[in-house]
């Protein structure tokens, strides 16, 4: 199977799953007791205009299939309907907040990758006391929910030491980076633990393999053995966790943004869930699922490049 | 044996065998569970009595762990909170394990179309991170512990069903199953009485590992104020309530629930991993 055929097939599979996911996101509304219109208004004063707006947005007078495809068509054109709480277009709300969230996730991902790979590699190469210390530390890291990390970091670095602001997203690029530092670290902590573990075991396996012994016996410098022979080989296994890492970031950003009142889509999702603003919830859920699946697709396509021994479409053992 | 326990990456490194860490964790699990069971008889104060006069007071003989921003006794809330915080994950794990075993066994035993249908739906569920699915369902159903528990149970189901499927596939190929078949036992009888007991240890080890994750997810949801009703004491909710106190420089009422959550998850993870290791070694 050539790479192109594989890429096309995986993309088609992803589109099919995304289609099914969009159906779940849309259909969830119909699980609610009562009529969709009363659910969407949920206790708010139902002026005839508001009712008419909801009716035309959700095509509530049409059969279910028509409604769904009309909604899907709008979503594909970037129209997620109107927010019931904010009384503006959901796409405008998202456009304001998505960059903040993406920046936060990018910062966090950078920290996770740098620290995780370094600690994991260090633990595998050094062994002994370093290894035990890393293992104990990661045992606690993977048991710390990101909101716990957020509150503790806030108490220590924002309130007690006053090094960072305790909330908000700041104005201007530099201020924004300062505001997002603590949230990014809180978001990263759990995943650092996870990635360190994965890197450590992948590196241990690679260091144990025969080609490393051969390289060492030929007198290849240890530094080069670790970089080019062991790390390069474990990259495939590490990459398979990419999808899980990004999906965890996307979900935990809801908690961290709420804890630090960062104005991103995570906080918006929390606010719109508590205020029952369903069009906004739908839009964010769909975006998160789409981002998650896009990352998985990229990982699947990158894997054969990172590890040419893999046949296309099969994932590493540690997936 | 072809089936490997599907732990999430990141925990497969814990080797607690024979270490004091494992014994401490086991003791901690017993302690937390006992506290949750006996909580109503242990609590020194009513967890919901508001006493604004002594708000944020430090530790005292009357309140050994201090009080929160509304003057509620932290120790009482921690003890009673253990009930909600442990019962939720328990329900998630019980439901996802039972349903996952049923789905996985059916897929492996029947094979063919049913198998591919179930595998496809598993992939769809994997596309929704558990917490996102829970938030989606909560936004439809509103308050109450039932919606998040069901949502998380659905999200955790694929981990169990995928494991069960591979285990049952391996068991089905073994001679004892053919022997029972020849003797005229029905498929249901073979599955229930012979296959299930054989795969149970591996599945239960997986369930223990899932418990820690479910606890973290549910605590996160109640931190967001979703799911658990406002007055019910819950660890995640306590962290949220304590956050205002943290911002005013009184971190105790937030730190304690944080510590309890982390220690409980560590304890369940270590015990579950140790069990998984032992099961894996025995099978080899």
Coordinates of C-alpha atoms in Angstrom, one line a residue:
Chain A
X1 CA 0.0 0.0 0.0
X2 CA 1.5 3.3 -1.1
X3 CA 1.7 6.2 1.3
X4 CA -0.8 8.2 -0.8
X5 CA -3.4 5.5 -0.7
X6 CA -2.9 5.1 3.0
X7 CA -3.2 8.9 3.6
X8 CA -6.4 9.1 1.6
X9 CA -7.9 6.2 3.3
X10 CA -7.1 7.5 6.8
X11 CA -8.5 10.9 5.9
X12 CA -11.7 9.3 4.6
X13 CA -12.0 7.3 7.8
X14 CA -11.5 10.4 9.9
X15 CA -14.2 12.2 7.9
X16 CA -16.6 9.3 8.5
X17 CA -15.9 9.3 12.3
X18 CA -16.2 13.1 12.4
X19 CA -19.6 12.8 10.6
X20 CA -20.8 10.3 13.2
X21 CA -19.5 12.5 16.0
X22 CA -21.3 15.5 14.6
X23 CA -24.5 13.4 14.7
X24 CA -23.9 12.6 18.4
X25 CA -23.3 16.2 19.2
X26 CA -26.4 17.3 17.3
X27 CA -28.6 14.4 18.5
X28 CA -27.7 15.0 22.2
X29 CA -30.1 17.9 22.2
X30 CA -33.0 15.4 21.6
X31 CA -32.2 13.4 24.7
X32 CA -33.5 16.3 26.8
X33 CA -36.9 16.0 28.3
X34 CA -39.5 18.3 26.6
X35 CA -39.4 19.8 23.2
X36 CA -36.1 21.1 21.7
X37 CA -37.4 24.6 21.6
X38 CA -38.2 24.6 25.4
X39 CA -34.9 23.0 26.1
X40 CA -33.0 25.6 24.1
X41 CA -34.8 28.4 25.9
X42 CA -34.7 26.5 29.2
X43 CA -36.7 28.8 31.3
X44 CA -35.8 32.1 29.6
X45 CA -38.6 34.3 28.6
X46 CA -39.8 33.0 25.3
X47 CA -40.7 36.0 23.3
X48 CA -42.3 35.2 19.9
X49 CA -39.2 36.6 18.2
X50 CA -36.8 34.4 20.2
X51 CA -38.9 31.4 19.4
X52 CA -39.0 32.3 15.8
X53 CA -35.2 32.8 15.7
X54 CA -34.7 29.4 17.3
X55 CA -37.1 27.8 15.0
X56 CA -35.4 29.1 11.9
X57 CA -31.9 28.4 13.2
X58 CA -32.7 24.8 14.1
X59 CA -35.4 24.3 11.4
X60 CA -37.6 22.9 14.1
X61 CA -40.6 22.8 11.8
X62 CA -38.8 20.4 9.5
X63 CA -38.3 16.6 9.9
X64 CA -35.2 15.5 11.9
X65 CA -33.0 14.6 8.9
X66 CA -33.6 17.9 7.3
X67 CA -32.8 19.7 10.5
X68 CA -29.6 17.8 11.0
X69 CA -28.3 18.4 7.5
X70 CA -29.2 22.0 7.5
X71 CA -27.3 22.4 10.8
X72 CA -24.4 20.5 9.4
X73 CA -24.3 22.6 6.3
X74 CA -24.2 25.7 8.4
X75 CA -21.4 24.3 10.6
X76 CA -19.3 23.4 7.5
X77 CA -19.6 27.0 6.5
X78 CA -18.4 28.2 9.9
X79 CA -21.9 29.2 11.1
X80 CA -22.5 27.6 14.5
X81 CA -25.7 29.6 15.1
X82 CA -26.4 32.2 17.8
X83 CA -25.4 32.0 21.4
X84 CA -28.5 32.1 23.6
X85 CA -26.7 33.7 26.5
X86 CA -24.4 36.2 24.7
X87 CA -26.9 37.0 21.9
X88 CA -24.2 37.1 19.3
X89 CA -22.9 34.6 16.7
X90 CA -21.2 31.6 18.3
X91 CA -18.5 31.8 15.6
X92 CA -17.6 35.4 16.8
X93 CA -17.4 34.2 20.4
X94 CA -15.1 31.4 19.3
X95 CA -12.9 33.6 17.1
X96 CA -12.2 35.8 20.1
X97 CA -11.3 33.0 22.4
X98 CA -9.8 30.2 20.3
X99 CA -6.4 31.9 19.8
X100 CA -5.9 32.2 23.6
X101 CA -6.7 28.5 24.1
X102 CA -4.4 27.5 21.2
X103 CA -1.6 29.6 22.6
X104 CA -2.0 28.1 26.0
X105 CA -2.0 24.6 24.6
X106 CA 1.0 25.3 22.5
X107 CA 2.9 26.7 25.5
X108 CA 1.9 23.7 27.5
X109 CA 2.8 21.2 24.8
X110 CA 6.3 22.8 24.5
X111 CA 6.9 22.4 28.2
X112 CA 5.5 18.8 28.1
X113 CA 7.7 17.7 25.2
X114 CA 10.9 19.4 26.5
X115 CA 10.7 18.3 30.1
X116 CA 9.1 14.9 29.4
X117 CA 11.7 13.8 26.9
X118 CA 14.5 15.1 29.0
X119 CA 13.4 13.5 32.2
X120 CA 12.5 10.2 30.6
X121 CA 15.8 10.0 28.7
X122 CA 17.7 11.0 31.9
X123 CA 15.9 8.3 34.0
X124 CA 16.6 5.6 31.4
X125 CA 20.3 6.5 30.8
X126 CA 21.3 7.3 34.4
X127 CA 19.3 4.6 36.1
X128 CA 19.8 4.1 39.9
X129 CA 18.8 6.9 42.2
X130 CA 17.9 9.3 39.4
X131 CA 15.6 6.7 38.0
X132 CA 13.9 6.1 41.3
X133 CA 13.4 9.8 42.0
X134 CA 11.9 10.3 38.5
X135 CA 9.6 7.3 39.1
X136 CA 8.3 8.6 42.4
X137 CA 7.9 12.1 41.1
X138 CA 5.9 10.9 38.0
X139 CA 3.8 8.6 40.2
X140 CA 2.5 11.8 41.9
X141 CA 2.4 13.8 38.7
X142 CA 0.1 11.4 36.9
X143 CA -2.2 11.4 40.0
X144 CA -2.5 15.2 40.1
X145 CA -5.6 16.4 38.2
X146 CA -4.8 19.7 36.4
X147 CA -7.3 21.7 38.5
X148 CA -5.5 20.6 41.7
X149 CA -2.2 21.7 40.1
X150 CA -3.8 24.9 39.1
X151 CA -5.0 25.8 42.5
X152 CA -1.8 24.9 44.3
X153 CA 0.4 26.8 41.8
X154 CA -1.9 29.8 42.1
X155 CA -1.6 29.7 45.9
X156 CA 2.1 29.5 45.8
X157 CA 3.4 31.5 42.9
X158 CA 0.6 34.0 42.4
X159 CA -0.7 34.7 46.0
X160 CA 2.2 33.8 48.3
X161 CA 5.2 34.9 46.1
X162 CA 3.4 37.2 43.7
X163 CA 5.6 36.3 40.8
X164 CA 2.7 35.8 38.3
X165 CA -0.8 37.2 38.1
X166 CA -3.4 34.9 39.6
X167 CA -5.9 35.1 36.7
X168 CA -7.0 36.6 33.5
X169 CA -5.4 36.5 30.1
X170 CA -3.7 39.8 29.9
X171 CA -3.4 42.4 27.2
X172 CA -0.7 42.4 24.5
X173 CA 1.6 39.6 23.6
X174 CA 4.2 39.9 26.5
X175 CA 1.5 40.3 29.2
X176 CA -0.4 37.4 27.8
X177 CA 2.6 35.1 28.0
X178 CA 3.1 36.2 31.6
X179 CA -0.6 35.5 32.4
X180 CA -0.5 32.1 30.6
X181 CA 2.7 30.8 32.2
X182 CA 1.1 29.4 35.4
X183 CA -1.9 27.9 33.5
X184 CA 0.5 26.3 31.0
X185 CA 2.5 24.7 33.8
X186 CA -0.6 23.4 35.6
X187 CA -1.8 21.9 32.3
X188 CA 1.6 20.4 31.6
X189 CA 2.2 18.7 35.0
X190 CA 0.1 15.5 34.5
X191 CA 1.3 15.0 30.9
X192 CA 5.0 15.5 31.9
X193 CA 4.5 12.6 34.2
X194 CA 2.9 10.5 31.4
X195 CA 5.4 11.4 28.7
X196 CA 8.3 10.8 31.0
X197 CA 7.1 7.4 31.8
X198 CA 6.6 6.5 28.1
X199 CA 9.9 8.0 27.1
X200 CA 11.7 6.1 29.9
X201 CA 10.3 2.7 29.0
X202 CA 10.8 3.2 25.2
X203 CA 14.4 4.3 25.8
X204 CA 15.1 1.4 28.2
X205 CA 13.8 -1.0 25.5
X206 CA 15.9 0.7 22.8
X207 CA 19.1 0.8 25.0
X208 CA 18.6 -2.9 25.6
X209 CA 18.5 -3.8 21.9
X210 CA 21.4 -5.5 20.0
X211 CA 22.2 -2.7 17.6
X212 CA 23.0 -0.4 20.6
X213 CA 25.4 -3.0 22.0
X214 CA 27.0 -3.3 18.6
X215 CA 27.3 0.5 18.3
X216 CA 28.9 0.6 21.7
X217 CA 31.4 -2.2 21.0
X218 CA 32.4 -0.4 17.8
X219 CA 33.4 2.5 20.0
X220 CA 30.7 4.9 18.9
X221 CA 30.7 7.7 21.5
X222 CA 28.0 7.2 24.2
X223 CA 26.4 10.5 23.5
X224 CA 25.9 9.6 19.9
X225 CA 24.6 6.1 20.8
X226 CA 21.9 7.6 22.9
X227 CA 20.9 10.3 20.4
X228 CA 21.1 8.5 17.1
X229 CA 20.6 4.9 18.0
X230 CA 18.4 4.8 21.1
X231 CA 16.4 8.0 21.0
X232 CA 15.8 7.8 17.3
X233 CA 14.4 4.3 17.7
X234 CA 12.1 5.1 20.6
X235 CA 10.6 8.1 18.8
X236 CA 7.9 6.0 17.1
X237 CA 6.6 4.7 20.4
X238 CA 6.7 8.2 21.9
X239 CA 4.8 9.6 18.9
X240 CA 1.9 7.2 19.3
X241 CA 1.0 9.0 22.5
X242 CA 0.6 12.3 20.6
X243 CA -3.1 11.9 20.1
X244 CA -3.7 11.1 23.8
X245 CA -1.5 14.0 24.9
X246 CA -3.3 16.6 22.8
X247 CA -6.8 15.3 23.7
X248 CA -5.8 15.5 27.4
X249 CA -4.6 19.1 26.8
X250 CA -7.9 20.0 25.1
X251 CA -10.0 18.6 27.9
X252 CA -7.9 19.7 30.8
X253 CA -7.8 23.3 29.4
X254 CA -11.4 23.5 30.5
X255 CA -10.4 23.0 34.1
X256 CA -7.3 25.2 34.0
X257 CA -8.9 28.1 32.2
X258 CA -11.7 28.0 34.7
X259 CA -9.3 28.0 37.6
X260 CA -7.3 30.9 36.3
X261 CA -10.3 32.6 34.6
X262 CA -8.4 32.6 31.3
X263 CA -10.8 33.8 28.6
X264 CA -10.5 30.8 26.2
X265 CA -12.9 28.3 24.8
X266 CA -12.4 26.0 27.8
X267 CA -13.8 28.6 30.1
X268 CA -16.5 29.4 27.6
X269 CA -17.5 25.8 27.5
X270 CA -17.8 25.8 31.3
X271 CA -19.9 29.0 31.3
X272 CA -22.2 27.9 28.5
X273 CA -22.7 24.5 30.2
X274 CA -23.8 26.1 33.5
X275 CA -26.0 28.6 31.6
X276 CA -27.4 26.0 29.3
X277 CA -26.2 27.8 26.2
X278 CA -26.5 24.7 24.0
X279 CA -25.4 26.1 20.6
X280 CA -22.1 27.2 22.1
X281 CA -21.6 23.8 23.8
X282 CA -22.3 22.0 20.5
X283 CA -19.8 24.2 18.7
X284 CA -17.0 23.7 21.2
X285 CA -17.6 20.0 21.6
X286 CA -17.4 19.6 17.8
X287 CA -14.2 21.7 17.6
X288 CA -12.5 19.7 20.3
X289 CA -13.4 16.4 18.7
X290 CA -12.3 17.7 15.3
X291 CA -8.9 18.9 16.6
X292 CA -8.4 15.6 18.5
X293 CA -9.1 13.6 15.4
X294 CA -6.9 15.8 13.2
X295 CA -4.0 15.3 15.6
X296 CA -4.5 11.5 15.5
X297 CA -4.5 11.7 11.7
X298 CA -1.2 13.6 11.7
X299 CA 0.3 11.2 14.1
X300 CA -0.7 8.2 12.0
X301 CA 0.8 9.9 8.9
X302 CA 4.0 10.9 10.7
X303 CA 4.6 7.4 12.2
X304 CA 5.9 5.8 9.1
X305 CA 8.4 8.7 8.8
X306 CA 9.6 8.3 12.3
X307 CA 9.8 4.6 12.2
X308 CA 10.1 3.1 8.7
X309 CA 9.9 -0.4 10.0
X310 CA 6.2 0.0 10.8
X311 CA 3.9 -1.2 8.1
X312 CA 1.4 1.5 7.2
X313 CA -1.6 1.7 9.5
X314 CA -0.4 -0.4 12.3
X315 CA 0.4 1.4 15.5
X316 CA 3.3 0.8 17.9
X317 CA 2.8 -1.7 20.7
X318 CA 2.4 1.1 23.3
X319 CA -0.5 2.8 21.6
Chain B
X1 CA -0.7 -15.1 25.8
X2 CA -1.5 -12.5 23.1
X3 CA -3.7 -10.1 25.1
X4 CA -1.8 -7.5 27.0
X5 CA -3.5 -5.4 29.7
X6 CA -4.2 -2.1 28.1
X7 CA -2.9 0.4 30.6
X8 CA -2.8 3.9 29.6
X9 CA 0.7 4.9 28.7
X10 CA 2.5 6.4 31.6
X11 CA 1.8 4.0 34.3
X12 CA 3.4 0.9 32.9
X13 CA 6.6 1.7 34.6
X14 CA 5.5 1.4 38.2
X15 CA 7.2 -1.5 39.8
X16 CA 6.0 -1.5 43.3
X17 CA 6.5 -5.2 43.9
X18 CA 7.5 -5.9 47.4
X19 CA 8.3 -2.3 48.2
X20 CA 7.0 -0.5 51.3
X21 CA 5.3 2.0 48.8
X22 CA 2.9 -0.7 47.9
X23 CA 2.0 -1.6 51.5
X24 CA 1.5 2.1 52.3
X25 CA -0.8 2.5 49.3
X26 CA -2.7 -0.6 50.2
X27 CA -3.2 0.8 53.8
X28 CA -4.2 4.1 52.3
X29 CA -6.9 2.5 50.2
X30 CA -8.2 0.6 53.2
X31 CA -8.2 3.8 55.3
X32 CA -10.0 5.9 52.7
X33 CA -12.6 3.3 52.1
X34 CA -13.2 2.8 55.8
X35 CA -13.5 6.5 56.4
X36 CA -16.0 6.8 53.6
X37 CA -18.1 3.9 55.0
X38 CA -18.0 5.1 58.6
X39 CA -18.1 8.8 57.8
X40 CA -21.6 9.6 59.2
X41 CA -20.5 8.2 62.6
X42 CA -17.1 9.9 62.6
X43 CA -17.9 13.4 61.6
X44 CA -17.5 15.9 64.5
X45 CA -19.7 18.6 63.0
X46 CA -22.5 19.0 60.5
X47 CA -20.6 19.6 57.2
X48 CA -23.1 22.2 56.0
X49 CA -23.4 24.3 59.1
X50 CA -22.3 27.8 58.1
X51 CA -20.5 29.9 60.8
X52 CA -19.3 33.1 59.2
X53 CA -18.0 34.4 62.5
X54 CA -15.1 31.8 62.5
X55 CA -14.6 31.7 58.7
X56 CA -11.1 30.7 57.6
X57 CA -10.0 30.2 61.2
X58 CA -6.9 28.0 61.5
X59 CA -6.7 24.6 63.3
X60 CA -8.2 24.4 66.7
X61 CA -9.3 21.7 69.1
X62 CA -12.8 22.1 67.9
X63 CA -11.9 22.1 64.2
X64 CA -8.7 20.0 63.9
X65 CA -8.3 20.8 60.2
X66 CA -9.7 24.3 60.2
X67 CA -12.8 25.7 58.5
X68 CA -13.5 27.0 55.0
X69 CA -14.5 30.4 53.8
X70 CA -18.1 29.8 55.0
X71 CA -17.0 28.5 58.4
X72 CA -17.8 24.9 57.6
X73 CA -15.7 22.2 59.3
X74 CA -13.1 20.9 56.8
X75 CA -12.6 17.5 58.5
X76 CA -16.3 16.7 58.4
X77 CA -16.5 17.8 54.8
X78 CA -13.5 15.7 53.9
X79 CA -14.9 12.6 55.6
X80 CA -18.4 12.9 54.1
X81 CA -16.9 14.0 50.8
X82 CA -15.1 10.7 50.6
X83 CA -18.5 9.1 50.1
X84 CA -19.5 11.1 47.0
X85 CA -15.9 11.2 45.7
X86 CA -15.5 7.4 45.9
X87 CA -19.1 6.3 45.1
X88 CA -19.1 8.1 41.8
X89 CA -16.0 6.4 40.4
X90 CA -17.2 3.1 41.8
X91 CA -20.4 3.3 39.8
X92 CA -18.5 4.4 36.7
X93 CA -16.1 1.4 37.1
X94 CA -18.8 -1.1 37.9
X95 CA -21.0 -0.1 35.0
X96 CA -18.2 0.2 32.4
X97 CA -16.7 -3.1 33.5
X98 CA -20.0 -5.0 33.4
X99 CA -21.0 -3.5 30.0
X100 CA -17.5 -3.7 28.6
X101 CA -17.2 -7.4 29.4
X102 CA -20.6 -8.1 27.9
X103 CA -19.8 -6.1 24.7
X104 CA -16.2 -7.5 24.4
X105 CA -17.3 -11.1 24.9
X106 CA -20.2 -10.8 22.4
X107 CA -17.8 -9.3 19.8
X108 CA -15.2 -11.9 20.3
X109 CA -17.5 -14.9 20.5
X110 CA -19.8 -14.0 17.6
X111 CA -17.2 -12.3 15.4
X112 CA -18.2 -11.2 11.9
X113 CA -20.6 -8.4 11.5
X114 CA -21.4 -7.9 15.2
X115 CA -17.7 -7.6 15.9
X116 CA -17.0 -5.0 13.2
X117 CA -20.1 -3.0 14.3
X118 CA -19.0 -3.0 17.9
X119 CA -15.4 -2.1 16.9
X120 CA -16.7 0.8 14.9
X121 CA -18.8 2.2 17.8
X122 CA -15.8 1.8 20.0
X123 CA -13.7 4.0 17.7
X124 CA -16.5 6.6 17.8
X125 CA -16.5 6.6 21.6
X126 CA -12.7 7.0 21.6
X127 CA -13.1 10.2 19.6
X128 CA -14.9 11.8 22.5
X129 CA -12.6 12.4 25.5
X130 CA -14.5 11.2 28.6
X131 CA -14.9 14.6 30.3
X132 CA -16.2 16.2 27.0
X133 CA -18.9 13.5 26.7
X134 CA -19.8 14.1 30.3
X135 CA -20.1 17.9 29.8
X136 CA -22.2 17.4 26.7
X137 CA -24.6 15.1 28.6
X138 CA -24.7 17.4 31.7
X139 CA -25.5 20.4 29.5
X140 CA -28.5 18.5 28.3
X141 CA -29.7 16.9 31.6
X142 CA -28.5 19.4 34.1
X143 CA -27.6 18.8 37.7
X144 CA -27.3 15.4 39.3
X145 CA -24.7 12.7 39.7
X146 CA -26.3 10.3 37.3
X147 CA -25.5 12.1 34.0
X148 CA -21.8 12.4 34.5
X149 CA -21.6 8.8 35.9
X150 CA -23.3 7.4 32.8
X151 CA -21.3 9.6 30.4
X152 CA -18.0 8.5 32.0
X153 CA -19.0 4.9 32.1
X154 CA -19.7 5.1 28.4
X155 CA -16.3 6.8 27.8
X156 CA -14.5 4.1 29.8
X157 CA -16.3 1.2 28.3
X158 CA -14.0 0.8 25.2
X159 CA -11.0 0.3 27.4
X160 CA -12.6 -2.7 29.0
X161 CA -14.4 -4.1 25.9
X162 CA -11.2 -4.0 23.8
X163 CA -9.3 -5.8 26.5
X164 CA -12.1 -8.4 27.0
X165 CA -12.4 -8.9 23.3
X166 CA -8.7 -9.9 22.9
X167 CA -8.8 -12.0 26.1
X168 CA -11.9 -13.9 25.0
X169 CA -10.4 -14.4 21.5
X170 CA -7.4 -16.1 23.1
X171 CA -9.6 -18.2 25.4
X172 CA -11.9 -19.3 22.7
X173 CA -9.0 -20.9 20.8
X174 CA -8.1 -23.1 23.8
X175 CA -9.0 -26.8 23.9
X176 CA -11.2 -26.7 27.0
X177 CA -13.8 -24.5 25.2
X178 CA -14.0 -27.0 22.3
X179 CA -14.3 -29.8 24.9
X180 CA -17.3 -28.1 26.5
X181 CA -18.8 -27.5 23.1
X182 CA -18.6 -31.1 22.1
X183 CA -20.3 -32.0 25.4
X184 CA -23.2 -29.8 24.3
X185 CA -22.8 -26.9 26.7
X186 CA -24.4 -23.7 25.4
X187 CA -22.3 -20.8 24.4
X188 CA -23.8 -18.7 27.2
X189 CA -23.0 -21.3 29.8
X190 CA -19.4 -21.7 28.6
X191 CA -18.9 -18.0 28.6
X192 CA -20.4 -17.4 32.0
X193 CA -19.1 -20.4 33.9
X194 CA -15.7 -21.0 32.3
X195 CA -14.4 -18.2 30.2
X196 CA -15.3 -15.3 32.5
X197 CA -13.6 -16.7 35.6
X198 CA -10.5 -17.2 33.6
X199 CA -10.3 -13.6 32.3
X200 CA -11.6 -12.0 35.5
X201 CA -8.3 -11.2 37.2
X202 CA -7.0 -9.2 34.2
X203 CA -10.3 -7.4 33.7
X204 CA -10.5 -6.5 37.4
X205 CA -6.9 -5.2 37.4
X206 CA -7.9 -2.9 34.5
X207 CA -11.0 -1.8 36.5
X208 CA -8.8 -0.8 39.5
X209 CA -6.6 1.3 37.2
X210 CA -9.7 2.9 35.7
X211 CA -10.9 3.8 39.2
X212 CA -8.1 6.4 39.7
X213 CA -8.8 8.0 36.4
X214 CA -12.6 8.1 37.0
X215 CA -12.0 9.7 40.4
X216 CA -9.9 12.4 38.7
X217 CA -12.4 13.1 36.0
X218 CA -15.4 13.3 38.4
X219 CA -13.5 15.5 40.8
X220 CA -12.7 17.8 37.8
X221 CA -16.3 17.9 36.9
X222 CA -17.4 18.8 40.4
X223 CA -14.6 21.4 40.4
X224 CA -16.4 23.0 37.5
X225 CA -19.6 22.9 39.4
X226 CA -21.1 20.3 37.1
X227 CA -22.9 17.2 38.2
X228 CA -22.7 17.1 42.0
X229 CA -25.5 19.2 43.7
X230 CA -24.2 22.3 45.4
X231 CA -24.6 21.3 49.1
X232 CA -23.2 17.8 48.8
X233 CA -19.7 17.7 50.3
X234 CA -17.2 16.5 47.6
X235 CA -13.5 16.8 47.3
X236 CA -13.5 18.4 43.8
X237 CA -16.1 20.9 45.0
X238 CA -14.1 21.7 48.1
X239 CA -11.1 22.6 46.0
X240 CA -13.3 25.0 44.1
X241 CA -14.8 26.5 47.3
X242 CA -11.3 26.8 48.7
X243 CA -10.0 28.7 45.7
X244 CA -11.4 32.0 46.9
X245 CA -9.7 31.4 50.3
X246 CA -6.4 30.7 48.5
X247 CA -6.7 34.0 46.7
X248 CA -7.1 35.7 50.1
X249 CA -4.0 34.0 51.4
X250 CA -5.7 31.2 53.5
X251 CA -4.8 28.1 51.5
X252 CA -5.5 25.4 54.1
X253 CA -9.1 24.6 53.1
X254 CA -8.1 24.1 49.5
X255 CA -4.8 22.3 50.1
X256 CA -6.3 19.6 52.2
X257 CA -8.8 18.3 49.6
X258 CA -6.0 18.6 46.9
X259 CA -3.7 16.4 49.0
X260 CA -6.5 13.9 49.7
X261 CA -7.3 13.6 46.0
X262 CA -3.7 13.1 44.9
X263 CA -3.0 10.6 47.7
X264 CA -6.1 8.5 46.9
X265 CA -5.4 8.4 43.2
X266 CA -1.7 7.5 43.8
X267 CA -2.9 4.7 46.2
X268 CA -5.4 3.2 43.8
X269 CA -3.0 3.5 40.8
X270 CA -0.1 1.8 42.6
X271 CA -2.3 -1.0 44.0
X272 CA -3.9 -1.5 40.5
X273 CA -0.5 -1.5 38.7
X274 CA 0.9 -4.0 41.2
X275 CA -2.1 -6.3 40.7
X276 CA -1.7 -5.9 36.9
X277 CA 2.0 -6.9 37.2
X278 CA 1.2 -9.9 39.2
X279 CA -1.5 -11.1 36.8
X280 CA 0.8 -10.5 33.8
X281 CA 3.6 -12.5 35.5
X282 CA 1.4 -15.4 36.4
X283 CA 0.1 -15.7 32.9
X284 CA 3.6 -15.9 31.5

